Short mmCIF file of C-alpha atoms and ligand atoms in Angstrom, two decimals:
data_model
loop_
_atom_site.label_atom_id
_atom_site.label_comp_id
_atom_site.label_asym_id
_atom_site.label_seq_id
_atom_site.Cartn_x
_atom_site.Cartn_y
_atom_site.Cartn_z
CA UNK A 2 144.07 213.32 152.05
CA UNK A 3 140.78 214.13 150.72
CA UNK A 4 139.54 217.57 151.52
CA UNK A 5 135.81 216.56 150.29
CA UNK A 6 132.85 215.51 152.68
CA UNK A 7 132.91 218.16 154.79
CA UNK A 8 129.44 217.07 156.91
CA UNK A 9 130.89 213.72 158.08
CA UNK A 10 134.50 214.94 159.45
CA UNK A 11 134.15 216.13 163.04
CA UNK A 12 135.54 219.68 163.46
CA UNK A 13 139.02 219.73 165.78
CA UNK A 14 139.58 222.76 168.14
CA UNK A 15 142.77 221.11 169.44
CA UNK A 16 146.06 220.23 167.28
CA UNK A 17 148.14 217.12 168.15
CA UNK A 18 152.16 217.83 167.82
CA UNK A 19 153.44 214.89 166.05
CA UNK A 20 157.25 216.31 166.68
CA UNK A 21 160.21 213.74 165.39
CA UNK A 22 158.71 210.63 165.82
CA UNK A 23 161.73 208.83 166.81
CA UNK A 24 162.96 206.22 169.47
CA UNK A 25 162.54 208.04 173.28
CA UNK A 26 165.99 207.45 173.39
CA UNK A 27 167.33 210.14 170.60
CA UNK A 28 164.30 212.22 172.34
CA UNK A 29 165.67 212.52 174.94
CA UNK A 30 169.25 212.92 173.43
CA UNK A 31 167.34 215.46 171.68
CA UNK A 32 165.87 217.04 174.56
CA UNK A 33 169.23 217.94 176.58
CA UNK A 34 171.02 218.58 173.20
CA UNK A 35 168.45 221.25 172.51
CA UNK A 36 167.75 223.01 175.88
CA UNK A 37 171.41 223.35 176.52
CA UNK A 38 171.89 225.25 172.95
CA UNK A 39 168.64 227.10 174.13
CA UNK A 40 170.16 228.15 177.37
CA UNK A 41 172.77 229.07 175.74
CA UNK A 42 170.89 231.12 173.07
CA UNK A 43 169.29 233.25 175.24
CA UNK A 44 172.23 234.11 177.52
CA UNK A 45 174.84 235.02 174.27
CA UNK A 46 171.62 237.42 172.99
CA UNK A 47 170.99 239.00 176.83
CA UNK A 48 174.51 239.58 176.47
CA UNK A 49 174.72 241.24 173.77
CA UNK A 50 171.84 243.62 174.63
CA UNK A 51 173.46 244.22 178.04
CA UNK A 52 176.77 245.38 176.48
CA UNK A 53 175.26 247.30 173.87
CA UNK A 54 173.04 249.07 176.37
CA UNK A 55 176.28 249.42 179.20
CA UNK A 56 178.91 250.31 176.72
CA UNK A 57 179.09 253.64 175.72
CA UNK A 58 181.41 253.47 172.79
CA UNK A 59 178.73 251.13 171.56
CA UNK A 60 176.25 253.61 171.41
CA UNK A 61 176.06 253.74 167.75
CA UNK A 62 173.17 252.65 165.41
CA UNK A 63 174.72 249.93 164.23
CA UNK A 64 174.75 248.04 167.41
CA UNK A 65 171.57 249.70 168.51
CA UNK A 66 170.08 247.90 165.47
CA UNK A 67 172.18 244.75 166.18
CA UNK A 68 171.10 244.66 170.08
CA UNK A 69 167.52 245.25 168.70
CA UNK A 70 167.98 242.02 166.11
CA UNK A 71 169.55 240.21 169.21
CA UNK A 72 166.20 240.69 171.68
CA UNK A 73 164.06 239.48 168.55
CA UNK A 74 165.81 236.37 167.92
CA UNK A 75 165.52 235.46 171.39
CA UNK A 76 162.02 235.74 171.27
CA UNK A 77 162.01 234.04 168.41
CA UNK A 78 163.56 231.03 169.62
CA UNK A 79 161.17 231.55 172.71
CA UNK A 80 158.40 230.70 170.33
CA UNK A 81 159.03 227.67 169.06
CA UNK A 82 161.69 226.28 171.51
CA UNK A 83 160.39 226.13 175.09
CA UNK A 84 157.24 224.04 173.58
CA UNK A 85 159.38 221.82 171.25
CA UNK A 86 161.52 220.97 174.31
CA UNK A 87 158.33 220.05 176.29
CA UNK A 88 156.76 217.81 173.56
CA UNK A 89 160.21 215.75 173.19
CA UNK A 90 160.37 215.55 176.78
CA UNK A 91 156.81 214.80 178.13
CA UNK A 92 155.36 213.51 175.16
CA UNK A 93 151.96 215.20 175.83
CA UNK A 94 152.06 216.84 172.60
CA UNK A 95 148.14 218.05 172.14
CA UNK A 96 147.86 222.12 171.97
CA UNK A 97 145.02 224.42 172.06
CA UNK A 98 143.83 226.08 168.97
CA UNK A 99 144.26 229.52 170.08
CA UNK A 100 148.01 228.58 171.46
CA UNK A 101 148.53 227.29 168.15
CA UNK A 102 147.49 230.31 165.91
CA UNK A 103 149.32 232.47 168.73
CA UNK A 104 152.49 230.32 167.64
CA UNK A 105 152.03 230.72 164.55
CA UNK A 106 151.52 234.63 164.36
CA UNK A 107 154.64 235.45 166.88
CA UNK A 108 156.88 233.32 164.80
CA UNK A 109 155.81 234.93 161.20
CA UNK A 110 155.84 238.78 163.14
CA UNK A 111 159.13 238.01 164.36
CA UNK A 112 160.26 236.39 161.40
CA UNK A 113 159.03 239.19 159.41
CA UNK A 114 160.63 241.71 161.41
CA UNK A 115 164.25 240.22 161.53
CA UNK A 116 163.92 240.20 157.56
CA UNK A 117 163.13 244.08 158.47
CA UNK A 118 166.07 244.61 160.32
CA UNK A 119 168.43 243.29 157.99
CA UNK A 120 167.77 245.09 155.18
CA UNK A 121 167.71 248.04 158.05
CA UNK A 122 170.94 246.81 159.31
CA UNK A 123 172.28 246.78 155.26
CA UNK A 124 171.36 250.39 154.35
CA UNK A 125 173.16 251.34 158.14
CA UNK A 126 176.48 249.60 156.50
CA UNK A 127 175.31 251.48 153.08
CA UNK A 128 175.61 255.17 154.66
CA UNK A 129 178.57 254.20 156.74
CA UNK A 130 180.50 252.91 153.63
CA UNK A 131 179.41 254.31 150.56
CA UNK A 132 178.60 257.82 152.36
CA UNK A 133 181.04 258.02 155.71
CA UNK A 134 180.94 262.16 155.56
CA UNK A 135 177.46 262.45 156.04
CA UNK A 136 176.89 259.44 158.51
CA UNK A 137 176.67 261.26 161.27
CA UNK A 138 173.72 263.36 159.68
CA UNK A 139 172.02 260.89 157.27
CA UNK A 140 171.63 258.41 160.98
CA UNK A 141 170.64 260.11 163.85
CA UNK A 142 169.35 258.76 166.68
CA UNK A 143 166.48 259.90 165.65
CA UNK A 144 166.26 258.12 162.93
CA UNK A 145 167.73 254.46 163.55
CA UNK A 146 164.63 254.83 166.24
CA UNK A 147 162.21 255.62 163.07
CA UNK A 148 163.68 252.47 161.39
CA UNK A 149 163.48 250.03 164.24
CA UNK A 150 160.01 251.06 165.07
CA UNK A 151 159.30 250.47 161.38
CA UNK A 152 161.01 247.11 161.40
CA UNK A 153 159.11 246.23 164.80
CA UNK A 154 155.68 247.51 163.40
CA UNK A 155 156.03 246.37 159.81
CA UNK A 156 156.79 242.43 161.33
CA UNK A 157 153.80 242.61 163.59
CA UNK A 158 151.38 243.64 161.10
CA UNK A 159 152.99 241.67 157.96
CA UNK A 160 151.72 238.77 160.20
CA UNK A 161 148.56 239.50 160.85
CA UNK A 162 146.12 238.99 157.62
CA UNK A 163 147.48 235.44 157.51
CA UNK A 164 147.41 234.27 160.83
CA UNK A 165 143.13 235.55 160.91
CA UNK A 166 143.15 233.67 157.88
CA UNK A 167 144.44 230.72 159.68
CA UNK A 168 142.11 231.20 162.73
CA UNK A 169 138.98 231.43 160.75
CA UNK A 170 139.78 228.20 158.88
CA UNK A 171 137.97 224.91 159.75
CA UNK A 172 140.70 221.95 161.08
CA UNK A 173 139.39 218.33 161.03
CA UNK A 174 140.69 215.11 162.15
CA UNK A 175 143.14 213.87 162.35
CA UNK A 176 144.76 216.76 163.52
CA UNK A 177 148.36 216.23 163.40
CA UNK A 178 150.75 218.69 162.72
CA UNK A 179 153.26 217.41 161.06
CA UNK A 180 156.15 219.21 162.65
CA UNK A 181 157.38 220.23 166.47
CA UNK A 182 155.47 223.81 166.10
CA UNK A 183 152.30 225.20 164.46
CA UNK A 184 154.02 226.17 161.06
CA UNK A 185 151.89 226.95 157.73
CA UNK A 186 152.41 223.75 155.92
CA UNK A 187 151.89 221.56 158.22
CA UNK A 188 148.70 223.78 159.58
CA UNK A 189 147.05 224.20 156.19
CA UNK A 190 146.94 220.32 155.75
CA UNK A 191 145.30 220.13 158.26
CA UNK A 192 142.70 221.94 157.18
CA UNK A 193 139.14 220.72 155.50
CA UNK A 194 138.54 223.56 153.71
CA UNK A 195 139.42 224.83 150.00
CA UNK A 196 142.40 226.55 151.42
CA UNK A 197 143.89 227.74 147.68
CA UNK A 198 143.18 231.55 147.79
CA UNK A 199 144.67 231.94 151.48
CA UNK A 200 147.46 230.07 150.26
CA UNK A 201 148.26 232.69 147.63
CA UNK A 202 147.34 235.36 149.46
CA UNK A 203 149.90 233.77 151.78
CA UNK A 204 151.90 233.39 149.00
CA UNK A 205 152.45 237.01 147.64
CA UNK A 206 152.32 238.29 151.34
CA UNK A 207 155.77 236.36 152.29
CA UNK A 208 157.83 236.84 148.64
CA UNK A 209 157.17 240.50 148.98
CA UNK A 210 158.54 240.70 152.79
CA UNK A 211 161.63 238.11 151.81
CA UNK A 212 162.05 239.20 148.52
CA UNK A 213 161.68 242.94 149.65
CA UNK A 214 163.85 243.07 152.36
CA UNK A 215 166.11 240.72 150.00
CA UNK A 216 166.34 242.55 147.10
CA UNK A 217 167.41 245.82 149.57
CA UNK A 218 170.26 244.04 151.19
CA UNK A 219 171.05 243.00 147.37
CA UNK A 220 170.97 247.17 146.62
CA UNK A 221 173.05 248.14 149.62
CA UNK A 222 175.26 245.38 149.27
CA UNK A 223 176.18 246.52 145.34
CA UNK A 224 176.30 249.85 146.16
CA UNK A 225 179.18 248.80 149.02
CA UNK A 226 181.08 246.27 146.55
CA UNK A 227 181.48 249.10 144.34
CA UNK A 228 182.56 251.49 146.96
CA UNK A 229 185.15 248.58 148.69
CA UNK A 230 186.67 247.99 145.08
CA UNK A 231 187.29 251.63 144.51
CA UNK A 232 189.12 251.86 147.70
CA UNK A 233 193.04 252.04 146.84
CA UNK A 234 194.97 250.41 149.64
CA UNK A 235 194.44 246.60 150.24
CA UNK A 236 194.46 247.66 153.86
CA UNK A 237 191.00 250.36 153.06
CA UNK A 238 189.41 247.51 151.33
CA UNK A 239 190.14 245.49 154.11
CA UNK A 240 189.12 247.67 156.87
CA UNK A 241 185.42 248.75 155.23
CA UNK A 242 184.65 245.20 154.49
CA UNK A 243 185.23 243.44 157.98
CA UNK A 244 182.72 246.28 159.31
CA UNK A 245 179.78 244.41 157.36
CA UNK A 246 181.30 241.01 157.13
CA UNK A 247 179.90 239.55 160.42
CA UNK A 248 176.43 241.27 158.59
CA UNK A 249 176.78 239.18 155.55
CA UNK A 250 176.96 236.02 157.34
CA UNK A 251 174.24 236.27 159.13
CA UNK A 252 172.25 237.18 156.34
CA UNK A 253 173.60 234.29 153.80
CA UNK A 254 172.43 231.92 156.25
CA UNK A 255 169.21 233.52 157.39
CA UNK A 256 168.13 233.82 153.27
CA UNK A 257 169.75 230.57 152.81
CA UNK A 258 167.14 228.59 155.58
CA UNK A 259 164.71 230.80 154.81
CA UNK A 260 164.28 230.79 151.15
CA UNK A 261 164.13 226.98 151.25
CA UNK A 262 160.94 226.75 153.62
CA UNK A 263 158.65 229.60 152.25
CA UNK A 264 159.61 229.76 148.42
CA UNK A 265 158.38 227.12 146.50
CA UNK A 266 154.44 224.96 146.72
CA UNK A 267 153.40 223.76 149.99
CA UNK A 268 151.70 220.64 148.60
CA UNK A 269 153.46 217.39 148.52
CA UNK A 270 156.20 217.89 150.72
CA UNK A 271 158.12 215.61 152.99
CA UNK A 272 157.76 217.14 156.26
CA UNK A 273 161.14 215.24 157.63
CA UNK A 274 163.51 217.83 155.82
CA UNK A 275 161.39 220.22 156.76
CA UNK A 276 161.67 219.39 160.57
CA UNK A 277 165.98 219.68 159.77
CA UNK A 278 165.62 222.94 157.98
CA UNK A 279 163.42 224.15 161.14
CA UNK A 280 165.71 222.68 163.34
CA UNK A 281 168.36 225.02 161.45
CA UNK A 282 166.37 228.45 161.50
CA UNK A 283 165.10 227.91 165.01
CA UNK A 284 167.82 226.49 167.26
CA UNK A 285 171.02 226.56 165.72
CA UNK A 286 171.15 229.85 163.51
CA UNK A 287 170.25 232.24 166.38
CA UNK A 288 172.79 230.58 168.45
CA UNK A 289 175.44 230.76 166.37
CA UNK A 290 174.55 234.71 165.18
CA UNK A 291 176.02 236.06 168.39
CA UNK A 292 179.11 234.37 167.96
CA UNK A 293 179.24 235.38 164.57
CA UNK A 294 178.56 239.40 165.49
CA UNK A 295 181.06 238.83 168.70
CA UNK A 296 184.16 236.91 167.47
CA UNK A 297 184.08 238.80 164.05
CA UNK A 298 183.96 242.32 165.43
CA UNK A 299 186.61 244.02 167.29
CA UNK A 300 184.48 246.93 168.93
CA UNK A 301 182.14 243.97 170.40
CA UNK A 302 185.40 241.94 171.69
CA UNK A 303 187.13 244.91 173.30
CA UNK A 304 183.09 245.39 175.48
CA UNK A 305 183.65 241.34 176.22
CA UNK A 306 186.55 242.26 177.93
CA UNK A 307 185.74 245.15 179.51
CA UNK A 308 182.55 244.16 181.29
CA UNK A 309 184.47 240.97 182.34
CA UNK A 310 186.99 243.11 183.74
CA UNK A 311 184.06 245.49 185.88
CA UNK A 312 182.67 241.98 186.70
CA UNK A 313 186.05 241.43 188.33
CA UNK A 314 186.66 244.72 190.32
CA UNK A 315 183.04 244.37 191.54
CA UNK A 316 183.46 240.82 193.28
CA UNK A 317 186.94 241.75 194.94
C1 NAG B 16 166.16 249.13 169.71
O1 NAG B 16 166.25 250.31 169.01
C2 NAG B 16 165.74 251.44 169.68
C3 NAG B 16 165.75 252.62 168.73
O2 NAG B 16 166.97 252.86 168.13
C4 NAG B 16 166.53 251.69 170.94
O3 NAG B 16 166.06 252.83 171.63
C5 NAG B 16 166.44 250.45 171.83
O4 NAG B 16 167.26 250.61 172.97
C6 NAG B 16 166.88 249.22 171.05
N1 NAG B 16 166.58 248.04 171.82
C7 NAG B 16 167.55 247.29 172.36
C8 NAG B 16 167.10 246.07 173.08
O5 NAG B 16 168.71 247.58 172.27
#
């Protein structure tokens, strides 16, 4: 699409969701497939912040930092979800500028931040591995709150240069958005401006928070290999490595999704895969991540049972 002749496009202050284009049948298929995995979603993430917050024994950074990653992927979901569900089913898909940029800021803050709190949630398995003796000092209450306000903070304003880039821009029609949310791609192109500087300004301001928080993990995650190898008894090895195991999933396929949509050129893309991949990051990955951190750890099974239990005593 040319981005030339400026004078004769008319200027759009509304975006039209194109979504996935397909038959209303699989739209609606879609539709209950995808608000019953977002129902779900939110209850397995309330969940586990209601444990972590009831349990006592749980009262430990690590699942203070896991209960705080929990709440953000809700809201993350909460983003993108609630309007992609209304788009398949009502197929009124125009949205405001300002809801659009709004969109488009949460979801990059939040997205920011969980990056954040996995590297946070790394160096936490760090100390507790490579440096058990002086857990207990090196994170303090104290200071897993310094770190999650950091993680909160550093999201929220990691977001925020782009997304007034993005609202200053100039949007022409046609003003599809290629996708079932306002994401960057699909945003820019619509666009009828020279959009090349924002777009490496964009650029260097997501490698360093993925890459950052990336390379981290990477550090903590050597450091811990090393220590798990020098361990003598099978049983050791075994024990320190299912305490970050649950971790490492989470974070393969987080990177994995991730990495994919925001590293490489935003020109000449095929939206379709795109729409998958999104599909991927938005709905399925944080529904599956509290299964993950709750089948795979024992402390989190043994507070399953024991609030069921309470729940029991309290209706008879
Ligand atoms: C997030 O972390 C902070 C600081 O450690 C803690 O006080 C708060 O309860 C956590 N939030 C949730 C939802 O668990």
């Amino acid at each position: 699409m040319p981005k030339t002749d400026n004078e004769t496009r008319s200027i759009a202050t509304t975006f039209i969701i194109v979504g996935f284009e397909t038959l209303r049948e699989v739209e609606l298929f879609l539709f209950s497939l995808f608000s019953s995995m977002y129902v779900f979603t939110i209850t397995a993430h309330s969940m586990v912040v209601t444990l972590v917050s009831v349990n006592r024994h749980l009262h430990k950074p690590m699942y203070i930092l896991l209960a705080n990653f929990s709440m953000l992927q809700a809201l993350y979901t909460t983003v993108t979800v609630p309007k992609m569900l209304n788009a398949l089913l009502t197929q009124y898909k125009e949205i405001s500028s300002s809801s659009c940029f709004a969109q488009f800021y949460f979801l990059f803050s939040f997205g920011a931040s969980e990056n954040c709190f996995l590297a946070v949630m790394a160096y936490d398995r760090y100390v507790a591995i490579c440096r058990p003796l002086h857990y207990p000092t090196l994170m303090t209450g104290e200071t897993s709150l310094k770190l999650a306000l950091g993680a909160w903070v550093g999201g929220l304003l990691a977001a925020l240069p782009s997304a007034v880039w993005i609202s200053t821009l100039r949007f022409c029609f046609p003003n599809f958005i290629d996708h079932f949310f306002c994401d960057y791609a699909p945003l820019v192109k619509v666009s009828c401006e020279d959009t090349s500087e924002g777009e490496f300004a964009f650029m260097i301001m997501s490698w360093s928070v993925i890459f950052g928080c990336f390379f981290l993990i990477m550090i903590s995650y050597t450091f811990i290999v090393i220590a798990v190898l020098k361990i003598q008894s099978t049983e050791g090895q075994k024990k320190a490595f299912i305490t970050c195991a649950s971790h490492l999933v989470v974070v393969s396929i987080f990177y994995g999704t991730i990495i994919f949509m925001y590293i490489r050129p935003t020109t000449h893309i095929r939206f379709t895969i795109d729409k998958v991949v999104s599909v991927i990051y938005c709905v399925v990955t944080p529904l599956i991540n509290p299964i993950i951190y709750c089948l795979r750890n024992q402390e989190m099974k043994v507070a399953v049972l024991k609030t069921l239990q309470m729940l029991r005593k309290y209706q008879t």
